[in-house]
CSV table of C-alpha atoms and ligand atoms in Angstrom, one decimal:
chain,number,residue,atom,x,y,z
V,1,UNK,CA,0.0,0.0,0.0
V,2,UNK,CA,1.3,3.5,-0.9
V,3,UNK,CA,1.8,6.0,1.8
V,4,UNK,CA,-1.5,7.7,2.8
V,5,UNK,CA,-2.1,11.3,1.7
V,6,UNK,CA,-4.8,13.0,3.8
V,7,UNK,CA,-7.1,15.9,3.2
V,8,UNK,CA,-5.8,18.1,6.1
V,9,UNK,CA,-4.2,17.1,9.4
V,10,UNK,CA,-2.8,18.9,12.4
V,11,UNK,CA,0.7,20.3,11.8
V,12,UNK,CA,2.6,21.5,14.8
V,13,UNK,CA,5.1,24.3,14.5
V,14,UNK,CA,7.4,23.7,17.5
V,15,UNK,CA,6.4,26.0,20.3
V,16,UNK,CA,3.2,24.3,21.1
V,17,UNK,CA,4.9,21.8,23.4
V,18,UNK,CA,6.7,24.6,25.2
V,19,UNK,CA,3.5,26.4,26.1
V,20,UNK,CA,1.8,23.1,27.1
V,21,UNK,CA,4.8,22.4,29.3
V,22,UNK,CA,4.3,25.8,30.9
V,23,UNK,CA,0.7,24.8,31.6
V,24,UNK,CA,1.9,21.5,33.1
V,25,UNK,CA,4.5,23.1,35.3
V,26,UNK,CA,2.0,25.5,36.8
V,27,UNK,CA,-0.6,22.7,37.1
V,28,UNK,CA,-3.1,24.6,35.1
V,29,UNK,CA,-4.6,21.4,33.7
V,30,UNK,CA,-8.1,22.9,33.7
V,31,UNK,CA,-10.6,24.8,31.7
V,32,UNK,CA,-9.5,28.4,31.6
V,33,UNK,CA,-6.2,29.7,32.9
V,34,UNK,CA,-3.3,31.9,31.9
V,35,UNK,CA,-2.8,30.2,28.5
V,36,UNK,CA,-6.4,30.9,27.6
V,37,UNK,CA,-6.0,34.6,28.6
V,38,UNK,CA,-2.9,34.9,26.4
V,39,UNK,CA,-4.5,33.0,23.5
V,40,UNK,CA,-7.4,35.4,23.6
V,41,UNK,CA,-5.0,38.3,23.5
V,42,UNK,CA,-3.1,36.8,20.7
V,43,UNK,CA,-6.3,36.2,18.6
V,44,UNK,CA,-7.5,39.7,19.2
V,45,UNK,CA,-4.2,41.2,18.2
V,46,UNK,CA,-3.9,39.0,15.2
V,47,UNK,CA,-7.4,39.6,13.9
V,48,UNK,CA,-7.6,43.3,14.7
V,49,UNK,CA,-10.9,42.9,16.7
V,50,UNK,CA,-10.7,44.2,20.2
V,51,UNK,CA,-12.0,41.2,22.2
V,52,UNK,CA,-12.0,37.4,21.9
V,53,UNK,CA,-13.6,34.6,23.9
V,54,UNK,CA,-11.9,31.2,23.6
V,55,UNK,CA,-14.4,28.4,23.5
V,56,UNK,CA,-14.6,24.7,23.2
V,57,UNK,CA,-15.6,24.7,19.5
V,58,UNK,CA,-16.5,26.9,16.5
V,59,UNK,CA,-20.0,25.6,16.8
V,60,UNK,CA,-20.2,26.8,20.5
V,61,UNK,CA,-18.9,30.2,19.2
V,62,UNK,CA,-21.8,30.4,16.6
V,63,UNK,CA,-24.3,29.3,19.3
V,64,UNK,CA,-23.1,32.1,21.7
V,65,UNK,CA,-23.1,34.6,18.9
V,66,UNK,CA,-26.8,33.9,18.3
V,67,UNK,CA,-27.6,34.1,22.0
V,68,UNK,CA,-25.8,37.3,22.6
V,69,UNK,CA,-27.6,38.9,19.6
V,70,UNK,CA,-30.9,37.8,21.3
V,71,UNK,CA,-31.9,35.1,18.8
V,72,UNK,CA,-34.8,33.2,20.4
V,73,UNK,CA,-37.5,30.7,19.6
V,74,UNK,CA,-39.6,31.8,16.6
V,75,UNK,CA,-36.9,34.2,15.3
V,76,UNK,CA,-35.5,33.8,11.8
V,77,UNK,CA,-31.8,33.7,10.9
V,78,UNK,CA,-30.3,33.8,7.4
V,79,UNK,CA,-27.4,31.5,6.7
V,80,UNK,CA,-25.2,30.5,3.7
V,81,UNK,CA,-26.6,27.4,2.1
V,82,UNK,CA,-23.4,25.8,0.8
V,83,UNK,CA,-21.6,25.1,4.1
V,84,UNK,CA,-21.0,22.6,6.9
V,85,UNK,CA,-24.0,21.9,9.2
V,86,UNK,CA,-22.2,23.5,12.1
V,87,UNK,CA,-23.0,26.9,10.6
V,88,UNK,CA,-26.7,26.5,11.0
V,89,UNK,CA,-27.2,23.8,13.7
V,90,UNK,CA,-27.0,26.5,16.5
V,91,UNK,CA,-30.0,28.3,14.9
V,92,UNK,CA,-32.1,25.2,15.5
V,93,UNK,CA,-30.5,24.9,19.1
V,94,UNK,CA,-32.2,28.2,19.7
V,95,UNK,CA,-35.5,27.1,18.4
V,96,UNK,CA,-35.2,29.7,15.6
V,97,UNK,CA,-35.8,29.1,11.9
V,98,UNK,CA,-32.8,28.9,9.5
V,99,UNK,CA,-33.4,30.5,6.0
V,100,UNK,CA,-30.8,29.4,3.5
V,101,UNK,CA,-29.1,31.7,1.0
V,102,UNK,CA,-27.6,30.4,-2.2
V,103,UNK,CA,-24.0,31.0,-3.3
V,104,UNK,CA,-22.7,33.2,-6.1
V,105,UNK,CA,-20.4,31.6,-8.7
V,106,UNK,CA,-17.7,34.3,-8.2
V,107,UNK,CA,-16.7,33.3,-4.7
V,108,UNK,CA,-18.9,30.2,-3.9
V,109,UNK,CA,-20.1,32.3,-1.0
V,110,UNK,CA,-23.4,34.0,-0.1
V,111,UNK,CA,-25.0,35.7,-3.2
V,112,UNK,CA,-26.1,39.3,-2.6
V,113,UNK,CA,-28.9,38.6,-5.2
V,114,UNK,CA,-30.3,35.7,-3.2
V,115,UNK,CA,-29.9,37.7,0.0
V,116,UNK,CA,-32.0,40.5,-1.4
V,117,UNK,CA,-34.7,38.0,-2.4
V,118,UNK,CA,-34.8,36.6,1.1
V,119,UNK,CA,-35.0,40.1,2.6
V,120,UNK,CA,-38.1,40.8,0.5
V,121,UNK,CA,-40.0,38.1,2.3
V,122,UNK,CA,-38.4,37.8,5.8
V,123,UNK,CA,-37.0,39.9,8.6
V,124,UNK,CA,-34.2,37.9,10.3
V,125,UNK,CA,-32.6,38.6,13.6
V,126,UNK,CA,-29.1,37.9,12.2
V,127,UNK,CA,-27.3,36.8,9.0
V,128,UNK,CA,-24.6,34.1,9.2
V,129,UNK,CA,-22.1,34.6,6.3
V,130,UNK,CA,-19.7,31.7,5.7
V,131,UNK,CA,-16.3,32.1,4.0
V,132,UNK,CA,-16.0,28.8,2.3
V,133,UNK,CA,-12.7,26.9,2.0
V,134,UNK,CA,-10.8,30.0,3.1
V,135,UNK,CA,-12.1,32.4,0.4
V,136,UNK,CA,-13.9,35.4,1.9
V,137,UNK,CA,-17.4,36.3,0.8
V,138,UNK,CA,-17.9,39.7,-0.9
V,139,UNK,CA,-18.6,41.4,2.3
V,140,UNK,CA,-19.1,45.0,1.1
V,141,UNK,CA,-22.2,44.0,-0.9
V,142,UNK,CA,-23.6,41.8,1.9
V,143,UNK,CA,-22.8,44.4,4.5
V,144,UNK,CA,-24.6,47.1,2.5
V,145,UNK,CA,-27.7,45.1,2.4
V,146,UNK,CA,-27.7,44.0,6.0
V,147,UNK,CA,-26.8,47.5,7.1
V,148,UNK,CA,-29.8,48.9,5.2
V,149,UNK,CA,-32.0,46.3,6.8
V,150,UNK,CA,-30.5,46.9,10.3
V,151,UNK,CA,-29.5,43.3,10.7
V,152,UNK,CA,-26.2,42.2,12.3
V,153,UNK,CA,-23.8,39.9,10.6
V,154,UNK,CA,-22.1,36.9,12.2
V,155,UNK,CA,-19.1,35.8,10.1
V,156,UNK,CA,-18.5,32.1,10.2
V,157,UNK,CA,-14.8,32.3,9.4
V,158,UNK,CA,-14.2,28.8,10.8
V,159,UNK,CA,-12.4,28.0,7.5
V,160,UNK,CA,-10.9,31.3,6.7
V,161,UNK,CA,-8.6,32.3,9.6
V,162,UNK,CA,-5.6,34.1,8.0
V,163,UNK,CA,-7.5,35.2,4.9
V,164,UNK,CA,-8.2,38.8,4.1
V,165,UNK,CA,-11.0,40.9,2.7
V,166,UNK,CA,-9.7,44.2,1.3
V,167,UNK,CA,-7.4,45.4,4.1
V,168,UNK,CA,-9.0,43.5,6.9
V,169,UNK,CA,-8.8,40.0,8.3
V,170,UNK,CA,-11.6,37.6,7.3
V,171,UNK,CA,-14.0,37.4,10.2
V,172,UNK,CA,-13.6,41.0,11.4
V,173,UNK,CA,-16.1,42.8,9.2
V,174,UNK,CA,-19.3,41.6,10.8
V,175,UNK,CA,-20.5,42.5,14.3
V,176,UNK,CA,-19.3,39.1,15.5
V,177,UNK,CA,-16.8,36.7,14.0
V,178,UNK,CA,-16.1,33.0,14.6
V,179,UNK,CA,-13.0,30.9,14.0
V,180,UNK,CA,-12.6,27.2,14.6
V,181,UNK,CA,-9.5,25.3,15.7
V,182,UNK,CA,-10.9,21.8,15.0
V,183,UNK,CA,-8.2,19.2,14.0
V,184,UNK,CA,-8.7,19.7,10.2
V,185,UNK,CA,-8.7,23.5,10.2
V,186,UNK,CA,-5.7,25.6,9.1
V,187,UNK,CA,-4.5,25.7,12.7
V,188,UNK,CA,-5.8,23.6,15.6
V,189,UNK,CA,-6.0,23.4,19.3
V,190,UNK,CA,-7.1,19.8,18.9
V,191,UNK,CA,-10.6,21.2,19.2
V,192,UNK,CA,-11.7,24.7,20.0
V,193,UNK,CA,-13.1,27.9,18.7
V,194,UNK,CA,-13.2,31.6,19.3
V,195,UNK,CA,-15.8,34.4,19.2
V,196,UNK,CA,-14.4,37.9,18.3
V,197,UNK,CA,-16.0,41.3,18.5
V,198,UNK,CA,-15.2,45.0,19.1
V,199,UNK,CA,-18.0,45.1,21.7
V,200,UNK,CA,-16.7,44.2,25.1
V,201,UNK,CA,-20.1,43.5,26.6
V,202,UNK,CA,-20.9,40.9,24.0
V,203,UNK,CA,-17.6,39.0,24.6
V,204,UNK,CA,-18.0,39.3,28.4
V,205,UNK,CA,-21.5,37.9,28.1
V,206,UNK,CA,-20.2,35.0,25.9
V,207,UNK,CA,-17.6,34.1,28.5
V,208,UNK,CA,-20.2,34.3,31.2
V,209,UNK,CA,-22.6,32.0,29.4
V,210,UNK,CA,-19.8,29.6,28.5
V,211,UNK,CA,-19.0,29.1,32.1
V,212,UNK,CA,-22.4,27.9,33.1
V,213,UNK,CA,-23.8,31.4,33.5
V,214,UNK,CA,-22.5,31.4,37.1
V,215,UNK,CA,-23.2,34.7,38.8
V,216,UNK,CA,-20.3,36.3,40.8
V,217,UNK,CA,-21.5,35.1,44.2
V,218,UNK,CA,-19.9,33.0,46.9
V,219,UNK,CA,-22.6,30.3,46.4
V,220,UNK,CA,-23.7,29.0,43.1
V,221,UNK,CA,-26.2,31.4,41.6
V,222,UNK,CA,-27.8,31.2,38.2
V,223,UNK,CA,-30.2,33.6,36.6
V,224,UNK,CA,-29.7,32.4,33.0
V,225,UNK,CA,-29.3,29.2,31.1
V,226,UNK,CA,-25.6,28.5,30.9
V,227,UNK,CA,-23.3,26.2,28.9
V,228,UNK,CA,-19.9,24.5,29.5
V,229,UNK,CA,-18.3,26.0,26.4
V,230,UNK,CA,-14.9,27.3,27.6
V,231,UNK,CA,-11.6,26.2,26.2
V,232,UNK,CA,-9.1,24.2,28.3
V,233,UNK,CA,-5.8,25.8,29.3
V,234,UNK,CA,-3.9,22.9,27.6
V,235,UNK,CA,-5.8,23.5,24.3
V,236,UNK,CA,-5.1,27.2,24.4
V,237,UNK,CA,-1.4,26.5,24.9
V,238,UNK,CA,-1.4,24.5,21.7
V,239,UNK,CA,-3.3,27.4,20.0
V,240,UNK,CA,-0.7,29.9,21.0
V,241,UNK,CA,2.1,27.9,19.3
V,242,UNK,CA,-0.1,27.3,16.2
V,243,UNK,CA,-0.9,31.0,15.8
V,244,UNK,CA,2.8,31.8,15.5
V,245,UNK,CA,3.1,29.7,12.4
V,246,UNK,CA,-0.3,30.5,10.8
V,247,UNK,CA,1.2,32.7,8.1
V,248,UNK,CA,3.6,29.9,7.1
V,249,UNK,CA,0.7,27.5,6.8
V,250,UNK,CA,-1.2,30.0,4.6
V,251,UNK,CA,1.9,30.2,2.3
V,252,UNK,CA,2.1,26.4,2.2
V,253,UNK,CA,-1.6,26.0,1.4
V,254,UNK,CA,-1.3,28.6,-1.4
V,255,UNK,CA,1.6,26.6,-2.8
V,256,UNK,CA,-0.5,23.5,-2.8
V,257,UNK,CA,-3.3,25.4,-4.6
V,258,UNK,CA,-1.0,26.9,-7.2
V,259,UNK,CA,0.6,23.5,-7.9
V,260,UNK,CA,-2.8,22.0,-8.6
V,261,UNK,CA,-3.8,24.9,-10.8
V,262,UNK,CA,-0.6,24.6,-12.8
V,263,UNK,CA,-0.9,20.8,-12.9
V,264,UNK,CA,-4.4,20.8,-14.3
V,265,UNK,CA,-4.0,23.8,-16.7
V,266,UNK,CA,-3.9,21.7,-19.8
V,267,UNK,CA,-7.1,19.9,-18.9
V,268,UNK,CA,-10.0,22.0,-20.1
V,269,UNK,CA,-12.6,20.1,-18.0
V,270,UNK,CA,-10.9,20.9,-14.7
V,271,UNK,CA,-11.0,24.3,-13.0
V,272,UNK,CA,-10.1,25.3,-9.4
V,273,UNK,CA,-12.1,27.1,-6.8
V,274,UNK,CA,-12.3,30.8,-7.4
V,275,UNK,CA,-9.8,33.3,-5.9
V,276,UNK,CA,-11.3,36.8,-5.7
V,277,UNK,CA,-9.1,39.8,-6.2
V,278,UNK,CA,-10.6,41.8,-3.2
V,279,UNK,CA,-8.4,39.9,-0.8
V,280,UNK,CA,-6.3,36.8,-0.3
V,281,UNK,CA,-7.7,33.5,0.8
V,282,UNK,CA,-6.0,31.2,3.3
V,283,UNK,CA,-6.4,28.4,0.7
V,284,UNK,CA,-7.6,26.0,3.5
V,285,UNK,CA,-8.8,23.4,1.0
V,286,UNK,CA,-8.1,23.3,-2.7
V,287,UNK,CA,-11.3,22.4,-4.6
V,288,UNK,CA,-11.5,21.2,-8.2
V,289,UNK,CA,-14.6,21.6,-10.3
V,290,UNK,CA,-15.3,19.4,-13.3
V,291,UNK,CA,-16.9,20.9,-16.3
V,292,UNK,CA,-20.7,20.3,-17.0
V,293,UNK,CA,-19.9,18.6,-20.3
V,294,UNK,CA,-17.5,16.0,-18.8
V,295,UNK,CA,-18.5,12.4,-18.4
V,296,UNK,CA,-16.3,12.1,-15.3
V,297,UNK,CA,-17.9,12.8,-11.9
V,298,UNK,CA,-16.4,13.8,-8.6
V,299,UNK,CA,-17.1,10.3,-7.3
V,300,UNK,CA,-15.0,8.8,-10.2
V,301,UNK,CA,-12.1,11.1,-9.0
V,302,UNK,CA,-12.6,10.3,-5.3
V,303,UNK,CA,-12.5,6.5,-6.1
V,304,UNK,CA,-9.5,6.8,-8.3
V,305,UNK,CA,-7.6,8.6,-5.5
V,306,UNK,CA,-8.8,6.1,-3.0
V,307,UNK,CA,-7.2,3.3,-5.0
V,308,UNK,CA,-3.9,5.2,-4.5
V,309,UNK,CA,-4.5,5.7,-0.8
V,310,UNK,CA,-5.3,9.4,-1.3
V,311,UNK,CA,-8.1,11.0,0.7
V,312,UNK,CA,-10.5,13.5,-1.0
V,313,UNK,CA,-14.0,14.5,-0.3
V,314,UNK,CA,-17.2,15.9,-1.9
V,315,UNK,CA,-17.8,19.6,-1.6
V,316,UNK,CA,-20.2,20.4,1.3
V,317,UNK,CA,-23.7,19.2,0.4
V,318,UNK,CA,-25.9,22.3,0.5
V,319,UNK,CA,-28.1,22.7,3.6
V,320,UNK,CA,-31.4,23.0,1.6
V,321,UNK,CA,-30.7,19.5,0.2
V,322,UNK,CA,-30.1,17.9,3.6
V,323,UNK,CA,-33.0,15.7,4.9
V,324,UNK,CA,-32.9,17.5,8.3
V,325,UNK,CA,-33.1,21.0,6.8
V,326,UNK,CA,-35.1,20.6,3.7
V,327,UNK,CA,-38.3,22.0,5.1
V,328,UNK,CA,-36.8,25.4,5.7
V,329,UNK,CA,-36.9,28.2,3.2
V,330,UNK,CA,-34.2,28.6,0.6
V,331,UNK,CA,-33.4,31.4,-1.8
V,332,UNK,CA,-31.6,30.6,-5.0
V,333,UNK,CA,-29.4,33.1,-6.7
V,334,UNK,CA,-30.2,32.2,-10.3
V,335,UNK,CA,-33.4,31.3,-12.1
V,336,UNK,CA,-33.6,27.8,-13.4
V,337,UNK,CA,-34.0,24.5,-11.6
V,338,UNK,CA,-30.5,24.1,-10.2
V,339,UNK,CA,-29.1,26.4,-7.5
V,340,UNK,CA,-25.5,27.5,-7.7
V,341,UNK,CA,-24.7,25.6,-4.5
V,342,UNK,CA,-26.2,22.4,-5.9
V,343,UNK,CA,-24.2,22.8,-9.1
V,344,UNK,CA,-21.0,23.2,-7.2
V,345,UNK,CA,-21.8,20.2,-5.0
V,346,UNK,CA,-22.5,18.0,-8.1
V,347,UNK,CA,-19.3,19.0,-9.9
V,348,UNK,CA,-16.7,19.8,-7.1
V,349,UNK,CA,-14.4,17.9,-4.8
V,350,UNK,CA,-11.9,18.8,-2.1
V,351,UNK,CA,-8.3,17.7,-2.9
V,352,UNK,CA,-5.7,16.9,-0.3
V,353,UNK,CA,-4.5,20.2,1.1
V,354,UNK,CA,-2.4,18.8,3.9
V,355,UNK,CA,0.6,21.1,4.7
V,356,UNK,CA,2.6,18.0,5.5
V,357,UNK,CA,2.5,16.8,1.9
V,358,UNK,CA,5.8,16.8,-0.1
V,359,UNK,CA,6.2,18.0,-3.7
V,360,UNK,CA,6.1,14.3,-4.8
V,361,UNK,CA,2.9,13.8,-2.8
V,362,UNK,CA,1.2,16.7,-4.6
V,363,UNK,CA,2.4,15.4,-8.0
V,364,UNK,CA,1.1,12.0,-7.1
V,365,UNK,CA,-2.4,13.5,-6.6
V,366,UNK,CA,-2.2,15.4,-9.9
V,367,UNK,CA,-0.9,12.3,-11.8
V,368,UNK,CA,-3.7,10.1,-10.4
V,369,UNK,CA,-6.4,12.6,-11.5
V,370,UNK,CA,-4.9,13.2,-14.9
V,371,UNK,CA,-4.9,9.5,-15.7
V,372,UNK,CA,-8.7,9.7,-15.7
V,373,UNK,CA,-8.6,12.3,-18.5
V,374,UNK,CA,-6.2,10.4,-20.7
C,401,LIG,C1,-15.4,23.6,11.1
C,401,LIG,C2,-16.6,24.5,10.8
C,401,LIG,C3,-17.4,24.9,11.8
C,401,LIG,C4,-17.4,24.3,13.2
C,401,LIG,O1,-16.3,24.4,13.9
C,401,LIG,P1,-16.0,23.3,15.1
C,401,LIG,O2,-14.9,23.9,15.8
C,401,LIG,O3,-15.7,22.0,14.4
C,401,LIG,O4,-17.3,23.3,15.9
C,401,LIG,C5,-18.4,25.8,11.5
C,401,LIG,N1,-18.6,26.3,10.3
C,401,LIG,C6,-17.8,25.9,9.2
C,401,LIG,C7,-18.0,26.4,7.9
C,401,LIG,C8,-16.8,24.9,9.5
C,401,LIG,O5,-16.0,24.5,8.4
């Protein structure tokens, strides 16, 4: 069996162990602690947002974002349709109704046209904008619409830490931003997330709710429903080390993307996921899209790669096509029977984008795929 090539895996930089050792030496083997405080400062400084709350997952961060914005039972929340279920599950946790917004072809992200359509018929409490595979959505257009409607934006930047939109970091344009440090993301804490904002009261509230909504009393006092959503001091120590090498990982991911692009340039039926000129992506996952006219499907490619012990995956299946979410409203960006998200889902697949891959590994992926087109 050939050596396995994976989609994306944790890649330590070196200092993580040092910080974990600090945590051990001070016996801070607990949720919260000095590493968490430092990690929150590091994230705030890096992103340019004033405050950060380190949490147990990106999903928890989205959930607390909704709560702090007052999303309750019966409310509506708009959310990108082409995404991972973690973007919208917390809407349902709150008993609110998700309303799904189709993608645009230019960025694969939320279409301002579909967003306008949805606003004609609904008044949501918040809009969750996802930056897919590390490419930022076109935030100016989305922001203009949401601003006009007076609706706050939560940026689900779980996949786009390190990417930019114009001169800002992805995730810092909305009122609230979310990053994830799950094991497959560009950097990891082995599991974790963060909520960022310029509003101190929101972040303080998120920290409070994440620590069981425990009132500052000598006895245990609770006036609100709380959660156990805080990050552990050990995980935060890993995160501090990871953040130091984030830029390096972005450069490596870009190299992987560029190598695929170059490798497939003579095959007309293959294109790569879009890179928009209003910023730079973090290239978290490279996605190839097969032309409509081709007889080769993403599954053919996935199976051919599997034969060679290479991992690849379908693009996220749009939420409006999911059995669990199919009863909720959905707004398509184009006329016609197929939405943009569905079209991307049917023709796209995620290629190995692991920063531990060697040049030979990347070439092995390209060669295996090209064989199908011979
Ligand atoms: C990974 C991911 C999340 C969830 O993050 P977790 O830390 O795994 O909870 C949310 N949204 C998107 C788009 C993601 O890719």
